Short mmCIF file of C-alpha atoms in Angstrom, two decimals:
data_model
loop_
_atom_site.label_atom_id
_atom_site.label_comp_id
_atom_site.label_asym_id
_atom_site.label_seq_id
_atom_site.Cartn_x
_atom_site.Cartn_y
_atom_site.Cartn_z
CA UNK A 1 7.52 -5.31 18.84
CA UNK A 2 10.47 -2.80 18.80
CA UNK A 3 11.07 -3.45 15.05
CA UNK A 4 7.95 -1.62 13.97
CA UNK A 5 8.51 1.32 16.31
CA UNK A 6 12.17 1.71 15.16
CA UNK A 7 10.98 2.32 11.72
CA UNK A 8 9.77 5.70 12.84
CA UNK A 9 6.58 7.57 12.01
CA UNK A 10 5.15 9.72 9.15
CA UNK A 11 1.96 11.44 8.66
CA UNK A 12 -0.84 9.83 6.74
CA UNK A 13 -3.54 12.52 6.42
CA UNK A 14 -3.57 13.84 9.94
CA UNK A 15 -2.54 10.44 11.55
CA UNK A 16 0.99 9.49 12.55
CA UNK A 17 1.52 6.01 11.46
CA UNK A 18 4.49 3.61 11.91
CA UNK A 19 6.50 3.52 8.56
CA UNK A 20 6.37 -0.25 8.61
CA UNK A 21 2.81 -1.24 7.86
CA UNK A 22 0.90 -4.21 6.37
CA UNK A 23 -0.62 -4.86 2.96
CA UNK A 24 -3.58 -7.29 3.08
CA UNK A 25 -3.73 -8.29 -0.57
CA UNK A 26 -2.04 -11.71 -0.06
CA UNK A 27 -4.76 -12.90 2.53
CA UNK A 28 -6.86 -13.54 -0.58
CA UNK A 29 -6.74 -16.70 -2.52
CA UNK A 30 -4.44 -17.30 -5.58
CA UNK A 31 -4.26 -14.36 -7.97
CA UNK A 32 -5.92 -12.26 -5.23
CA UNK A 33 -9.07 -14.16 -6.03
CA UNK A 34 -11.49 -16.16 -3.78
CA UNK A 35 -10.90 -17.28 -0.24
CA UNK A 36 -7.53 -18.01 1.35
CA UNK A 37 -6.12 -21.44 1.61
CA UNK A 38 -6.08 -21.06 5.44
CA UNK A 39 -8.47 -18.44 6.72
CA UNK A 40 -7.57 -18.99 10.38
CA UNK A 41 -3.74 -18.25 9.60
CA UNK A 42 -4.98 -15.14 7.80
CA UNK A 43 -6.81 -13.93 10.91
CA UNK A 44 -3.74 -14.75 13.05
CA UNK A 45 -1.41 -12.82 10.77
CA UNK A 46 -3.56 -9.71 11.03
CA UNK A 47 -3.91 -9.92 14.83
CA UNK A 48 -0.01 -10.40 15.24
CA UNK A 49 0.71 -7.54 13.01
CA UNK A 50 -1.42 -5.26 15.02
CA UNK A 51 -0.14 -6.77 18.42
CA UNK A 52 3.29 -6.03 16.98
CA UNK A 53 2.67 -2.25 16.57
CA UNK A 54 1.49 -2.13 12.97
CA UNK A 55 -1.12 0.64 12.79
CA UNK A 56 -1.33 1.18 9.02
CA UNK A 57 -3.08 -1.54 6.94
CA UNK A 58 -3.57 -1.29 3.25
CA UNK A 59 -6.53 -3.24 1.73
CA UNK A 60 -9.27 -3.09 -1.03
CA UNK A 61 -12.65 -4.59 -1.41
CA UNK A 62 -11.71 -5.77 -5.02
CA UNK A 63 -9.14 -8.14 -3.23
CA UNK A 64 -11.15 -11.48 -3.35
CA UNK A 65 -13.40 -9.51 -4.04
CA UNK A 66 -14.58 -8.76 -0.56
CA UNK A 67 -12.36 -11.35 1.11
CA UNK A 68 -9.62 -9.40 2.59
CA UNK A 69 -11.90 -6.79 4.02
CA UNK A 70 -14.14 -9.44 5.64
CA UNK A 71 -11.05 -11.21 7.14
CA UNK A 72 -9.89 -7.77 8.51
CA UNK A 73 -13.30 -7.26 10.10
CA UNK A 74 -13.29 -10.58 11.67
CA UNK A 75 -9.75 -10.39 12.99
CA UNK A 76 -9.54 -6.75 14.23
CA UNK A 77 -13.03 -5.27 14.87
CA UNK A 78 -13.51 -3.46 17.13
CA UNK A 79 -10.61 -1.58 15.78
CA UNK A 80 -7.86 0.05 17.85
CA UNK A 81 -8.01 3.86 18.11
CA UNK A 82 -4.51 4.13 16.44
CA UNK A 83 -5.24 1.88 13.62
CA UNK A 84 -5.46 3.52 10.09
CA UNK A 85 -7.08 1.28 7.45
CA UNK A 86 -6.44 2.50 3.73
CA UNK A 87 -8.42 1.05 0.81
CA UNK A 88 -8.60 1.44 -2.92
CA UNK A 89 -11.20 1.98 -5.39
CA UNK A 90 -11.26 2.35 -9.22
CA UNK A 91 -11.35 -1.38 -10.25
CA UNK A 92 -13.54 -4.42 -10.05
CA UNK A 93 -13.12 -8.24 -10.74
CA UNK A 94 -14.32 -10.10 -13.40
CA UNK A 95 -15.71 -13.69 -12.99
CA UNK A 96 -12.43 -15.01 -14.69
CA UNK A 97 -10.42 -12.85 -12.04
CA UNK A 98 -9.54 -10.14 -14.46
CA UNK A 99 -9.01 -6.60 -13.32
CA UNK A 100 -11.60 -4.30 -14.90
CA UNK A 101 -11.74 -0.52 -14.70
CA UNK A 102 -14.75 0.86 -12.44
CA UNK A 103 -14.42 4.67 -12.76
CA UNK A 104 -18.07 5.68 -13.01
CA UNK A 105 -19.85 7.64 -10.42
CA UNK A 106 -22.01 4.62 -9.65
CA UNK A 107 -19.29 2.19 -9.51
CA UNK A 108 -17.02 4.46 -7.25
CA UNK A 109 -19.88 5.07 -4.88
CA UNK A 110 -20.86 1.47 -4.66
CA UNK A 111 -17.21 0.65 -3.99
CA UNK A 112 -16.92 3.15 -1.11
CA UNK A 113 -20.17 1.79 0.42
CA UNK A 114 -18.87 -1.82 -0.07
CA UNK A 115 -15.71 -1.02 1.78
CA UNK A 116 -17.60 0.62 4.75
CA UNK A 117 -19.88 -2.36 4.92
CA UNK A 118 -17.34 -5.07 4.58
CA UNK A 119 -14.84 -3.48 7.02
CA UNK A 120 -17.67 -2.52 9.45
CA UNK A 121 -16.80 1.17 9.34
CA UNK A 122 -18.68 4.44 9.37
CA UNK A 123 -15.92 6.35 7.69
CA UNK A 124 -12.89 5.30 5.91
CA UNK A 125 -9.71 7.01 6.91
CA UNK A 126 -8.16 6.97 3.42
CA UNK A 127 -9.51 5.93 -0.03
CA UNK A 128 -7.02 5.68 -2.78
CA UNK A 129 -8.20 6.16 -6.33
CA UNK A 130 -6.49 3.29 -8.41
CA UNK A 131 -5.98 4.64 -11.97
CA UNK A 132 -6.57 1.99 -14.56
CA UNK A 133 -5.55 3.49 -17.86
CA UNK A 134 -3.00 0.70 -17.84
CA UNK A 135 -3.19 -2.28 -15.60
CA UNK A 136 0.44 -2.88 -15.61
CA UNK A 137 1.71 0.77 -14.65
CA UNK A 138 0.96 4.38 -14.60
CA UNK A 139 -0.38 5.77 -17.92
CA UNK A 140 -1.71 9.31 -18.68
CA UNK A 141 -5.46 10.07 -18.66
CA UNK A 142 -7.82 12.33 -16.93
CA UNK A 143 -8.72 11.39 -13.18
CA UNK A 144 -10.95 14.49 -12.77
CA UNK A 145 -14.32 12.80 -12.98
CA UNK A 146 -13.64 9.91 -10.70
CA UNK A 147 -11.72 12.17 -8.16
CA UNK A 148 -14.56 14.68 -8.11
CA UNK A 149 -16.82 11.74 -7.06
CA UNK A 150 -14.56 10.75 -4.27
CA UNK A 151 -14.12 14.35 -3.22
CA UNK A 152 -17.95 14.62 -3.04
CA UNK A 153 -18.07 11.43 -0.79
CA UNK A 154 -15.41 13.07 1.35
CA UNK A 155 -17.74 16.06 1.72
CA UNK A 156 -20.48 13.67 2.73
CA UNK A 157 -18.34 12.38 5.50
CA UNK A 158 -17.90 8.92 4.25
CA UNK A 159 -14.22 9.51 3.46
CA UNK A 160 -11.67 11.35 5.62
CA UNK A 161 -8.74 11.53 3.20
CA UNK A 162 -8.00 10.81 -0.53
CA UNK A 163 -4.88 9.29 -2.06
CA UNK A 164 -3.87 8.14 -5.64
CA UNK A 165 -2.47 4.89 -6.93
CA UNK A 166 -0.80 3.71 -10.16
CA UNK A 167 -0.58 7.41 -11.27
CA UNK A 168 1.87 9.81 -12.99
CA UNK A 169 3.39 12.95 -11.81
CA UNK A 170 1.01 15.04 -13.99
CA UNK A 171 -2.01 13.14 -12.50
CA UNK A 172 -0.97 13.94 -8.90
CA UNK A 173 -0.66 17.52 -9.76
CA UNK A 174 -3.99 17.52 -11.49
CA UNK A 175 -5.57 15.68 -8.45
CA UNK A 176 -4.28 18.38 -6.10
CA UNK A 177 -6.29 20.92 -7.99
CA UNK A 178 -9.33 19.07 -7.13
CA UNK A 179 -8.82 17.84 -3.51
CA UNK A 180 -6.06 17.17 -1.00
CA UNK A 181 -3.95 14.16 -1.92
CA UNK A 182 -2.51 12.62 1.25
CA UNK A 183 -0.60 9.82 -0.32
CA UNK A 184 0.66 8.23 -3.53
CA UNK A 185 0.87 4.42 -4.00
CA UNK A 186 2.92 3.25 -7.00
CA UNK A 187 5.42 0.51 -7.74
CA UNK A 188 8.79 1.47 -6.59
CA UNK A 189 11.84 -0.70 -5.28
CA UNK A 190 15.44 -1.10 -5.87
CA UNK A 191 15.12 -2.13 -9.58
CA UNK A 192 12.32 0.14 -10.43
CA UNK A 193 12.91 3.77 -9.62
CA UNK A 194 10.93 5.78 -12.14
CA UNK A 195 9.23 7.76 -9.34
CA UNK A 196 12.65 9.12 -7.71
CA UNK A 197 11.62 12.65 -8.55
CA UNK A 198 8.15 12.31 -7.49
CA UNK A 199 9.27 10.83 -4.06
CA UNK A 200 11.42 13.82 -3.34
CA UNK A 201 8.76 16.31 -4.35
CA UNK A 202 6.08 14.59 -2.18
CA UNK A 203 8.67 14.41 0.67
CA UNK A 204 9.04 18.26 0.41
CA UNK A 205 5.51 18.64 0.75
CA UNK A 206 5.08 16.26 3.71
CA UNK A 207 3.03 13.66 1.53
CA UNK A 208 3.37 10.01 2.11
CA UNK A 209 4.60 7.65 -0.65
CA UNK A 210 3.59 4.05 -0.39
CA UNK A 211 5.64 1.76 -2.65
CA UNK A 212 4.14 -1.65 -3.50
CA UNK A 213 6.05 -4.80 -4.92
CA UNK A 214 9.32 -4.28 -2.91
CA UNK A 215 10.90 -7.17 -4.93
CA UNK A 216 8.86 -6.87 -8.10
CA UNK A 217 10.61 -6.79 -11.67
CA UNK A 218 14.06 -7.73 -10.62
CA UNK A 219 16.51 -9.10 -13.35
CA UNK A 220 18.62 -12.09 -12.45
CA UNK A 221 21.70 -9.86 -11.93
CA UNK A 222 19.74 -7.33 -9.72
CA UNK A 223 18.48 -10.26 -7.54
CA UNK A 224 21.95 -11.70 -7.36
CA UNK A 225 23.32 -8.47 -6.04
CA UNK A 226 20.53 -8.03 -3.61
CA UNK A 227 21.12 -11.68 -2.34
CA UNK A 228 24.87 -11.01 -2.09
CA UNK A 229 24.34 -7.95 0.20
CA UNK A 230 21.68 -9.82 2.25
CA UNK A 231 23.94 -12.86 2.81
CA UNK A 232 26.84 -10.61 4.13
CA UNK A 233 24.36 -8.89 6.44
CA UNK A 234 22.90 -11.96 7.79
CA UNK A 235 19.43 -10.88 6.56
CA UNK A 236 17.00 -12.00 3.90
CA UNK A 237 16.59 -10.14 0.49
CA UNK A 238 13.20 -8.85 1.35
CA UNK A 239 14.62 -7.41 4.71
CA UNK A 240 17.30 -5.66 2.76
CA UNK A 241 14.97 -4.34 0.12
CA UNK A 242 12.65 -3.00 2.75
CA UNK A 243 15.54 -1.50 4.84
CA UNK A 244 16.83 0.24 1.67
CA UNK A 245 13.30 1.80 1.11
CA UNK A 246 13.13 2.96 4.66
CA UNK A 247 16.46 4.82 4.05
CA UNK A 248 15.32 6.12 0.65
CA UNK A 249 13.14 9.00 1.99
CA UNK A 250 11.51 9.75 5.32
CA UNK A 251 7.98 9.84 3.65
CA UNK A 252 8.09 6.33 2.43
CA UNK A 253 5.60 4.01 4.17
CA UNK A 254 5.98 0.29 3.69
CA UNK A 255 3.09 -2.29 3.31
CA UNK A 256 4.84 -5.67 2.76
CA UNK A 257 2.03 -8.40 2.57
CA UNK A 258 2.17 -11.94 3.67
CA UNK A 259 -0.27 -14.74 4.61
CA UNK A 260 2.28 -16.28 6.94
CA UNK A 261 3.09 -15.27 10.53
CA UNK A 262 6.65 -16.47 9.98
CA UNK A 263 7.16 -14.17 7.03
CA UNK A 264 5.28 -11.38 8.86
CA UNK A 265 7.91 -11.46 11.81
CA UNK A 266 10.81 -11.41 9.04
CA UNK A 267 9.18 -8.41 7.38
CA UNK A 268 8.72 -6.58 10.62
CA UNK A 269 12.29 -7.19 11.51
CA UNK A 270 13.47 -5.31 8.38
CA UNK A 271 13.57 -2.00 10.47
CA UNK A 272 16.27 -3.64 12.65
CA UNK A 273 18.58 -4.16 9.54
CA UNK A 274 21.49 -1.83 9.73
CA UNK A 275 22.57 -0.99 6.28
CA UNK A 276 26.35 0.16 6.29
CA UNK A 277 27.36 2.88 3.79
CA UNK A 278 28.94 0.49 1.49
CA UNK A 279 25.92 -1.68 1.25
CA UNK A 280 23.80 1.29 0.50
CA UNK A 281 26.26 2.27 -2.21
CA UNK A 282 26.11 -1.14 -3.81
CA UNK A 283 22.39 -1.31 -3.68
CA UNK A 284 22.08 2.23 -5.14
CA UNK A 285 24.33 1.05 -8.02
CA UNK A 286 22.01 -1.61 -9.12
CA UNK A 287 20.22 0.59 -11.39
CA UNK A 288 21.64 3.48 -13.26
CA UNK A 289 20.87 6.83 -11.81
#
């Protein structure tokens, strides 16, 4: 589909990927736990995404757990040569679906091997270390030990590149002293812009920034503003939110997720949304600079 191509490309490690990708988290069951309600639809979503030009898929073996990776393997293996699959380690799931830090050498090593097995890969293109000092957002804490473990697995040839998720600017700088960091994945959207300075620094360095929750944490007033702009443009609020992110910086790679082919098509069409200057100004004004 032209919409994915129109989003442009950016380097993720040493691979050029289309800026409009796909996040697999919603392919698991409710609460990102257990199997999906409709596995056949989950498989169909993945296949249509790739057929439409998506070549960047974000996943993790703690989604389900194991569920999304097993569905990706079923739907897409043998993988296309241009497909970049990015996964995350650093957490595990409790029997009650809780999110538990998993930062030890043994846990991280097992997580990488689990991802390799469940995805059916010999090497993972990018592994993000998910910091778990706070489940709800970035918090300071040393990532030296877990990142050193991943750097060693990279030297062993199991990982090609390493990224960071749910991290502070200080942790990014600390991480770069240990190994090359090819991407940062944090929550960022129209209503949550704490990473503005980080995005600009990463853009200057040619490093990808991957925001998640493009509609997360909006107040009613912010949601109303977004809906009003979307209505004037004949688009959905999600499409406008994604289009704004594409405009925000050239290094932003999007990974909107869905378990529906209808919503997938709507998300991929976000690259075709033309945001006029007045709409951009109105959206920029939703949150104080």
